[in-house]
Short mmCIF file of C-alpha atoms in Angstrom, two decimals:
data_model
loop_
_atom_site.label_atom_id
_atom_site.label_comp_id
_atom_site.label_asym_id
_atom_site.label_seq_id
_atom_site.Cartn_x
_atom_site.Cartn_y
_atom_site.Cartn_z
CA MET A 6 0.94 -2.08 -2.18
CA THR A 7 4.10 -1.24 -0.22
CA ARG A 8 7.43 -2.60 -1.42
CA GLN A 9 10.63 -2.82 0.58
CA LEU A 10 13.61 -0.71 -0.42
CA VAL A 11 17.07 -0.77 1.12
CA LEU A 12 18.83 2.54 1.77
CA ALA A 13 22.58 2.20 1.25
CA SER A 14 23.20 4.10 4.49
CA ASN A 15 22.57 3.80 8.23
CA ASN A 16 22.11 7.54 8.74
CA THR A 17 18.91 7.98 10.80
CA GLY A 18 18.33 11.51 9.48
CA LYS A 19 18.44 10.32 5.87
CA LEU A 20 16.28 7.31 6.73
CA LYS A 21 13.54 9.54 8.15
CA GLU A 22 13.72 12.12 5.34
CA PHE A 23 13.84 9.54 2.54
CA GLY A 24 11.27 7.28 4.20
CA GLU A 25 8.61 9.99 4.40
CA LEU A 26 8.83 10.99 0.74
CA LEU A 27 9.30 7.48 -0.67
CA ALA A 28 6.24 6.26 1.23
CA THR A 29 4.22 8.47 -1.15
CA VAL A 30 5.32 6.23 -4.06
CA GLY A 31 4.80 2.93 -2.24
CA PHE A 32 8.19 2.18 -0.70
CA GLU A 33 9.02 1.20 2.86
CA VAL A 34 12.66 2.23 3.43
CA HIS A 35 15.03 0.11 5.54
CA PRO A 36 18.67 0.93 6.40
CA GLN A 37 21.26 -1.47 5.01
CA GLY A 38 22.40 -2.27 8.56
CA GLU A 39 19.10 -4.06 9.12
CA PHE A 40 20.35 -6.63 6.58
CA ASN A 41 23.97 -6.64 7.86
CA VAL A 42 25.18 -4.97 4.67
CA PRO A 43 28.66 -3.49 5.20
CA GLU A 44 29.49 -0.07 3.78
CA ALA A 45 30.49 -0.20 0.11
CA GLU A 46 33.81 1.04 -1.22
CA GLU A 47 33.64 4.52 -2.77
CA PRO A 48 36.69 4.50 -5.05
CA HIS A 49 35.37 6.80 -7.76
CA ILE A 50 36.05 10.47 -8.51
CA THR A 51 32.43 11.33 -9.32
CA PHE A 52 29.38 11.48 -7.08
CA VAL A 53 27.24 9.48 -9.51
CA GLU A 54 29.71 6.58 -9.79
CA ASN A 55 30.03 6.31 -6.00
CA ALA A 56 26.25 6.42 -5.49
CA LEU A 57 25.75 3.78 -8.19
CA ALA A 58 28.39 1.52 -6.59
CA LYS A 59 26.68 1.85 -3.19
CA ALA A 60 23.20 1.16 -4.61
CA ARG A 61 24.34 -1.91 -6.57
CA HIS A 62 26.23 -3.23 -3.51
CA ALA A 63 23.15 -2.94 -1.25
CA ALA A 64 20.83 -4.45 -3.90
CA ARG A 65 23.23 -7.35 -4.56
CA LEU A 66 23.48 -8.27 -0.87
CA THR A 67 19.75 -7.94 -0.08
CA GLY A 68 17.96 -8.85 -3.30
CA LEU A 69 15.87 -5.68 -2.86
CA PRO A 70 15.60 -2.42 -4.82
CA ALA A 71 18.16 0.01 -3.40
CA LEU A 72 18.71 3.74 -3.08
CA ALA A 73 22.05 5.45 -2.47
CA ASP A 74 23.23 9.01 -2.33
CA ASP A 75 26.57 10.69 -2.57
CA SER A 76 27.00 14.32 -1.73
CA GLY A 77 29.53 16.93 -0.78
CA ILE A 78 30.61 20.53 -1.02
CA CYS A 79 32.31 21.93 -4.13
CA ALA A 80 34.26 25.18 -4.09
CA ARG A 81 34.62 26.86 -7.49
CA ALA A 82 38.03 28.42 -6.76
CA LEU A 83 39.35 24.93 -5.90
CA GLY A 84 38.13 23.29 -9.11
CA GLY A 85 35.23 21.62 -7.33
CA ALA A 86 37.20 20.34 -4.33
CA PRO A 87 36.65 18.85 -1.84
CA GLY A 88 33.85 17.20 -3.91
CA VAL A 89 33.58 13.45 -3.37
CA TYR A 90 36.28 13.73 -0.67
CA SER A 91 34.21 16.14 1.47
CA ALA A 92 33.78 13.75 4.43
CA ARG A 93 37.51 12.90 4.56
CA TYR A 94 38.99 16.12 3.16
CA ALA A 95 41.50 16.49 5.99
CA GLY A 96 42.22 12.73 6.08
CA GLU A 97 41.37 9.95 8.52
CA PRO A 98 39.85 9.77 11.02
CA LYS A 99 36.94 11.85 9.67
CA SER A 100 36.71 15.24 11.40
CA ASP A 101 34.26 18.04 10.62
CA ALA A 102 36.49 20.53 12.46
CA ARG A 103 39.65 19.61 10.51
CA ASN A 104 37.74 19.46 7.20
CA ASN A 105 36.40 22.99 7.75
CA GLU A 106 39.83 24.30 8.78
CA LYS A 107 41.38 22.89 5.61
CA LEU A 108 38.65 24.25 3.31
CA ILE A 109 38.84 27.75 4.85
CA ALA A 110 42.67 27.75 4.65
CA GLU A 111 42.65 26.65 1.00
CA LEU A 112 40.06 29.29 0.05
CA GLU A 113 41.82 32.06 1.99
CA PRO A 114 44.00 33.32 -0.91
CA HIS A 115 41.06 33.31 -3.35
CA ALA A 116 38.59 36.17 -3.80
CA ASP A 117 35.91 33.71 -4.97
CA LYS A 118 34.45 31.97 -1.91
CA SER A 119 31.40 30.65 -3.79
CA ALA A 120 30.57 26.98 -3.37
CA TYR A 121 27.66 24.63 -3.66
CA TYR A 122 26.43 21.52 -1.95
CA TYR A 123 25.74 18.78 -4.47
CA CYS A 124 23.78 15.54 -4.04
CA VAL A 125 23.09 12.71 -6.45
CA LEU A 126 20.62 9.91 -5.72
CA VAL A 127 20.69 6.59 -7.55
CA PHE A 128 17.82 4.08 -7.41
CA VAL A 129 18.27 0.55 -8.78
CA ARG A 130 15.46 -1.99 -9.15
CA HIS A 131 18.04 -4.80 -8.76
CA ALA A 132 21.83 -5.11 -8.62
CA ASP A 133 22.27 -5.34 -12.40
CA ASP A 134 19.63 -2.75 -13.33
CA PRO A 135 20.67 -1.41 -16.76
CA GLN A 136 18.62 1.77 -16.27
CA PRO A 137 19.20 3.20 -12.80
CA VAL A 138 17.01 6.18 -11.92
CA ILE A 139 19.25 9.17 -11.19
CA ALA A 140 18.32 12.54 -9.71
CA ASP A 141 20.46 15.37 -8.38
CA GLY A 142 20.27 18.68 -6.55
CA ARG A 143 22.54 21.68 -6.08
CA TRP A 144 22.45 24.30 -3.30
CA GLU A 145 24.40 27.50 -3.94
CA GLY A 146 26.17 29.47 -1.24
CA GLU A 147 29.57 30.67 -0.09
CA VAL A 148 32.13 29.59 2.46
CA ILE A 149 32.72 31.95 5.40
CA ALA A 150 35.64 31.90 7.85
CA GLU A 151 33.65 32.09 11.11
CA ALA A 152 31.16 29.43 12.21
CA ARG A 153 27.54 30.53 12.73
CA GLY A 154 24.62 28.51 14.07
CA GLN A 155 24.11 25.34 16.11
CA GLY A 156 22.19 23.11 13.68
CA GLY A 157 23.29 20.81 10.89
CA PHE A 158 26.64 19.08 10.65
CA GLY A 159 29.75 18.98 8.48
CA TYR A 160 30.30 22.24 6.64
CA ASP A 161 26.88 23.72 7.58
CA PRO A 162 28.12 26.36 10.10
CA TYR A 163 30.47 27.78 7.42
CA PHE A 164 28.09 27.55 4.42
CA LEU A 165 26.35 30.90 4.03
CA LEU A 166 23.17 31.31 2.01
CA PRO A 167 23.50 34.97 0.88
CA ALA A 168 19.83 35.30 -0.13
CA LEU A 169 18.77 34.37 3.42
CA GLY A 170 21.69 35.95 5.28
CA LYS A 171 22.03 32.71 7.26
CA THR A 172 24.31 29.71 7.33
CA VAL A 173 22.78 26.26 6.90
CA ALA A 174 23.48 25.70 10.62
CA GLU A 175 21.13 28.64 11.40
CA LEU A 176 18.17 27.07 9.56
CA SER A 177 15.46 24.95 11.16
CA ALA A 178 15.42 21.27 10.17
CA GLU A 179 12.27 21.91 8.13
CA GLU A 180 13.88 24.81 6.22
CA LYS A 181 17.00 22.76 5.55
CA ASN A 182 15.02 19.77 4.22
CA ARG A 183 12.93 22.05 2.00
CA LEU A 184 15.87 23.97 0.51
CA SER A 185 18.76 21.51 0.58
CA HIS A 186 20.54 19.75 -2.27
CA ARG A 187 19.38 16.42 -0.81
CA GLY A 188 15.77 17.59 -0.56
CA GLN A 189 15.87 18.81 -4.17
CA ALA A 190 17.32 15.50 -5.39
CA LEU A 191 14.82 13.46 -3.39
CA ARG A 192 11.81 15.37 -4.74
CA ALA A 193 13.16 14.99 -8.29
CA LEU A 194 13.66 11.24 -7.75
CA VAL A 195 10.12 10.79 -6.39
CA GLU A 196 8.75 12.57 -9.48
CA LYS A 197 10.70 10.20 -11.73
CA LEU A 198 9.49 7.14 -9.76
CA ARG A 199 5.85 8.26 -10.06
#
């Protein structure tokens, strides 16, 4: 039996990726825009609190189980920044180019350029679910000063995977989904839902 689930996002890439894996545990994933759900506020300083707020918001407005993610890049030398502010690191309006410029400039004086992508997924059965299902993933790498590759988005052209000698932007979509923080979190969530 297939059950409907609302994804607290309208990102078509996430919808496809999440939809394929969640179908294996009986869920049909729909973007929140299908139900005219506006984007939730993300006022928190942790990924898990923001994802939980988004999931509860989507569940409350649709009456359906909901899934939300929050993710970003965390640089060790910067105490985990930009973290939850990754998408708006250089301010509004959102700009990948300005975000990357700011991150590279702030890391410039530091010898440690290591960073990781982090993703947390939160699944709620209903808006007031006292036991949300939470899964996360972490993808280690380092920030480089020169962009490489045409794929991906955000920080991907500057996020080097030393073991592969490639940036995330140089990976195929299949490789990225298999290795990424979001892919790790999604597989862990599916295992928990089984």
